[in-house]
């Protein structure tokens, strides 16, 4: 198994830098400690998703009878709901009033860190399916260990990208973040439609077939 090609593919698919605007949006009302907590949880969740997908993705999917197409449709719906909120410059997963002091704030941060920040923004159907494909090629213990190593690299890359988000926030300001939120919401809506379309055509191939012309 080529060691470098899967890693490059994963980094391109996950694209931690591209998720930074979403991280800024989801954590704009968080304290520095809550933001750091969200970084740690999200990076750890990304590591777990990549690693588990590589080690046990096939068995888990077969056990629950879930297809990648079904996962794409569900993830697309989740992204679309978040996009609608973002187009109105609102928090996609929680409102400022929902973030209270103490443990409730930490709980809200953990929720956002996993869904939708890690799943499906960082590690969506493409990441999981990529890991499943490469997992089919693993034969030895060390090759499986390499899959876990990919998860470590992805988690570290996500953490470092989020660490740099503070400087981006100071450069943009609240107005810039609101404008970027709406723009990213539009992009997110397009991503959601693509996921839904791809998943639906896999579930219902007839949707992808061209309609026969009507004879005069």
PDB file of N, CA, C and O in Angstrom, residues 20-22 24-25 28 86 89 165 167-185:
ATOM      1  N   UNK A  20     -12.035  26.513   8.800  1.00  0.00           N
ATOM      2  CA  UNK A  20     -11.775  27.583   9.771  1.00  0.00           C
ATOM      3  C   UNK A  20     -12.925  28.592   9.838  1.00  0.00           C
ATOM      4  O   UNK A  20     -13.334  28.985  10.940  1.00  0.00           O
ATOM      5  N   UNK A  21     -13.494  29.067   8.699  1.00  0.00           N
ATOM      6  CA  UNK A  21     -14.622  30.005   8.809  1.00  0.00           C
ATOM      7  C   UNK A  21     -15.802  29.445   9.588  1.00  0.00           C
ATOM      8  O   UNK A  21     -16.465  30.173  10.339  1.00  0.00           O
ATOM      9  N   UNK A  22     -16.058  28.156   9.417  1.00  0.00           N
ATOM     10  CA  UNK A  22     -17.151  27.536  10.164  1.00  0.00           C
ATOM     11  C   UNK A  22     -16.812  27.468  11.652  1.00  0.00           C
ATOM     12  O   UNK A  22     -17.682  27.685  12.505  1.00  0.00           O
ATOM     13  N   UNK A  24     -14.928  29.596  13.270  1.00  0.00           N
ATOM     14  CA  UNK A  24     -15.106  30.956  13.780  1.00  0.00           C
ATOM     15  C   UNK A  24     -16.583  31.255  14.022  1.00  0.00           C
ATOM     16  O   UNK A  24     -16.947  31.882  15.022  1.00  0.00           O
ATOM     17  N   UNK A  25     -17.418  30.797  13.119  1.00  0.00           N
ATOM     18  CA  UNK A  25     -18.849  31.054  13.267  1.00  0.00           C
ATOM     19  C   UNK A  25     -19.438  30.328  14.465  1.00  0.00           C
ATOM     20  O   UNK A  25     -20.140  30.919  15.284  1.00  0.00           O
ATOM     21  N   UNK A  28     -18.046  31.863  17.962  1.00  0.00           N
ATOM     22  CA  UNK A  28     -17.891  33.306  18.111  1.00  0.00           C
ATOM     23  C   UNK A  28     -18.362  33.810  19.472  1.00  0.00           C
ATOM     24  O   UNK A  28     -17.912  34.860  19.933  1.00  0.00           O
ATOM     25  N   UNK A  86     -26.918  29.914   8.647  1.00  0.00           N
ATOM     26  CA  UNK A  86     -25.753  30.744   8.373  1.00  0.00           C
ATOM     27  C   UNK A  86     -26.067  31.837   7.367  1.00  0.00           C
ATOM     28  O   UNK A  86     -25.501  32.931   7.418  1.00  0.00           O
ATOM     29  N   UNK A  89     -26.894  34.756   9.097  1.00  0.00           N
ATOM     30  CA  UNK A  89     -25.850  35.151  10.056  1.00  0.00           C
ATOM     31  C   UNK A  89     -26.205  34.705  11.466  1.00  0.00           C
ATOM     32  O   UNK A  89     -25.923  35.396  12.450  1.00  0.00           O
ATOM     33  N   UNK A 165      -7.082  30.305  13.985  1.00  0.00           N
ATOM     34  CA  UNK A 165      -8.333  31.008  13.686  1.00  0.00           C
ATOM     35  C   UNK A 165      -8.473  32.306  14.470  1.00  0.00           C
ATOM     36  O   UNK A 165      -9.158  33.230  14.021  1.00  0.00           O
ATOM     37  N   UNK A 167      -6.251  34.677  15.046  1.00  0.00           N
ATOM     38  CA  UNK A 167      -5.661  35.786  14.293  1.00  0.00           C
ATOM     39  C   UNK A 167      -6.561  36.185  13.130  1.00  0.00           C
ATOM     40  O   UNK A 167      -6.670  37.366  12.795  1.00  0.00           O
ATOM     41  N   UNK A 168      -7.213  35.207  12.539  1.00  0.00           N
ATOM     42  CA  UNK A 168      -8.146  35.507  11.452  1.00  0.00           C
ATOM     43  C   UNK A 168      -9.325  36.305  11.974  1.00  0.00           C
ATOM     44  O   UNK A 168      -9.778  37.269  11.342  1.00  0.00           O
ATOM     45  N   UNK A 169      -9.840  35.931  13.146  1.00  0.00           N
ATOM     46  CA  UNK A 169     -10.983  36.629  13.729  1.00  0.00           C
ATOM     47  C   UNK A 169     -10.633  38.083  14.055  1.00  0.00           C
ATOM     48  O   UNK A 169     -11.427  38.990  13.813  1.00  0.00           O
ATOM     49  N   UNK A 170      -9.428  38.315  14.615  1.00  0.00           N
ATOM     50  CA  UNK A 170      -9.027  39.690  14.940  1.00  0.00           C
ATOM     51  C   UNK A 170      -8.870  40.537  13.684  1.00  0.00           C
ATOM     52  O   UNK A 170      -9.133  41.733  13.694  1.00  0.00           O
ATOM     53  N   UNK A 171      -8.437  39.907  12.598  1.00  0.00           N
ATOM     54  CA  UNK A 171      -8.251  40.650  11.352  1.00  0.00           C
ATOM     55  C   UNK A 171      -9.588  41.018  10.707  1.00  0.00           C
ATOM     56  O   UNK A 171      -9.727  42.093  10.122  1.00  0.00           O
ATOM     57  N   UNK A 172     -10.593  40.149  10.844  1.00  0.00           N
ATOM     58  CA  UNK A 172     -11.874  40.381  10.188  1.00  0.00           C
ATOM     59  C   UNK A 172     -12.818  41.248  11.002  1.00  0.00           C
ATOM     60  O   UNK A 172     -13.523  42.087  10.447  1.00  0.00           O
ATOM     61  N   UNK A 173     -12.861  41.038  12.330  1.00  0.00           N
ATOM     62  CA  UNK A 173     -13.837  41.734  13.155  1.00  0.00           C
ATOM     63  C   UNK A 173     -15.212  41.098  13.032  1.00  0.00           C
ATOM     64  O   UNK A 173     -15.440  40.198  12.216  1.00  0.00           O
ATOM     65  N   UNK A 174     -16.170  41.595  13.837  1.00  0.00           N
ATOM     66  CA  UNK A 174     -17.507  41.003  13.864  1.00  0.00           C
ATOM     67  C   UNK A 174     -18.231  41.183  12.534  1.00  0.00           C
ATOM     68  O   UNK A 174     -18.898  40.270  12.037  1.00  0.00           O
ATOM     69  N   UNK A 175     -18.087  42.373  11.933  1.00  0.00           N
ATOM     70  CA  UNK A 175     -18.755  42.608  10.643  1.00  0.00           C
ATOM     71  C   UNK A 175     -18.212  41.675   9.573  1.00  0.00           C
ATOM     72  O   UNK A 175     -18.978  41.089   8.794  1.00  0.00           O
ATOM     73  N   UNK A 176     -16.899  41.538   9.535  1.00  0.00           N
ATOM     74  CA  UNK A 176     -16.303  40.650   8.549  1.00  0.00           C
ATOM     75  C   UNK A 176     -16.716  39.208   8.751  1.00  0.00           C
ATOM     76  O   UNK A 176     -16.947  38.475   7.777  1.00  0.00           O
ATOM     77  N   UNK A 177     -16.832  38.794  10.011  1.00  0.00           N
ATOM     78  CA  UNK A 177     -17.258  37.416  10.293  1.00  0.00           C
ATOM     79  C   UNK A 177     -18.691  37.199   9.834  1.00  0.00           C
ATOM     80  O   UNK A 177     -19.037  36.146   9.279  1.00  0.00           O
ATOM     81  N   UNK A 178     -19.572  38.210  10.059  1.00  0.00           N
ATOM     82  CA  UNK A 178     -20.961  38.076   9.620  1.00  0.00           C
ATOM     83  C   UNK A 178     -21.058  37.960   8.102  1.00  0.00           C
ATOM     84  O   UNK A 178     -21.834  37.151   7.577  1.00  0.00           O
ATOM     85  N   UNK A 179     -20.273  38.784   7.403  1.00  0.00           N
ATOM     86  CA  UNK A 179     -20.277  38.711   5.946  1.00  0.00           C
ATOM     87  C   UNK A 179     -19.760  37.347   5.488  1.00  0.00           C
ATOM     88  O   UNK A 179     -20.335  36.700   4.606  1.00  0.00           O
ATOM     89  N   UNK A 180     -18.667  36.899   6.100  1.00  0.00           N
ATOM     90  CA  UNK A 180     -18.094  35.608   5.736  1.00  0.00           C
ATOM     91  C   UNK A 180     -19.059  34.475   6.076  1.00  0.00           C
ATOM     92  O   UNK A 180     -19.126  33.467   5.362  1.00  0.00           O
ATOM     93  N   UNK A 181     -19.817  34.627   7.170  1.00  0.00           N
ATOM     94  CA  UNK A 181     -20.785  33.608   7.560  1.00  0.00           C
ATOM     95  C   UNK A 181     -21.830  33.413   6.473  1.00  0.00           C
ATOM     96  O   UNK A 181     -22.170  32.283   6.112  1.00  0.00           O
ATOM     97  N   UNK A 182     -22.328  34.527   5.931  1.00  0.00           N
ATOM     98  CA  UNK A 182     -23.336  34.423   4.868  1.00  0.00           C
ATOM     99  C   UNK A 182     -22.739  33.809   3.607  1.00  0.00           C
ATOM    100  O   UNK A 182     -23.387  32.992   2.936  1.00  0.00           O
ATOM    101  N   UNK A 183     -21.516  34.218   3.275  1.00  0.00           N
ATOM    102  CA  UNK A 183     -20.877  33.660   2.083  1.00  0.00           C
ATOM    103  C   UNK A 183     -20.629  32.163   2.249  1.00  0.00           C
ATOM    104  O   UNK A 183     -20.889  31.366   1.330  1.00  0.00           O
ATOM    105  N   UNK A 184     -20.131  31.772   3.422  1.00  0.00           N
ATOM    106  CA  UNK A 184     -19.869  30.359   3.653  1.00  0.00           C
ATOM    107  C   UNK A 184     -21.170  29.568   3.748  1.00  0.00           C
ATOM    108  O   UNK A 184     -21.219  28.383   3.410  1.00  0.00           O
ATOM    109  N   UNK A 185     -22.240  30.227   4.221  1.00  0.00           N
ATOM    110  CA  UNK A 185     -23.537  29.562   4.243  1.00  0.00           C
ATOM    111  C   UNK A 185     -24.010  29.218   2.844  1.00  0.00           C
ATOM    112  O   UNK A 185     -24.581  28.151   2.606  1.00  0.00           O
TER     113      UNK A 185
END
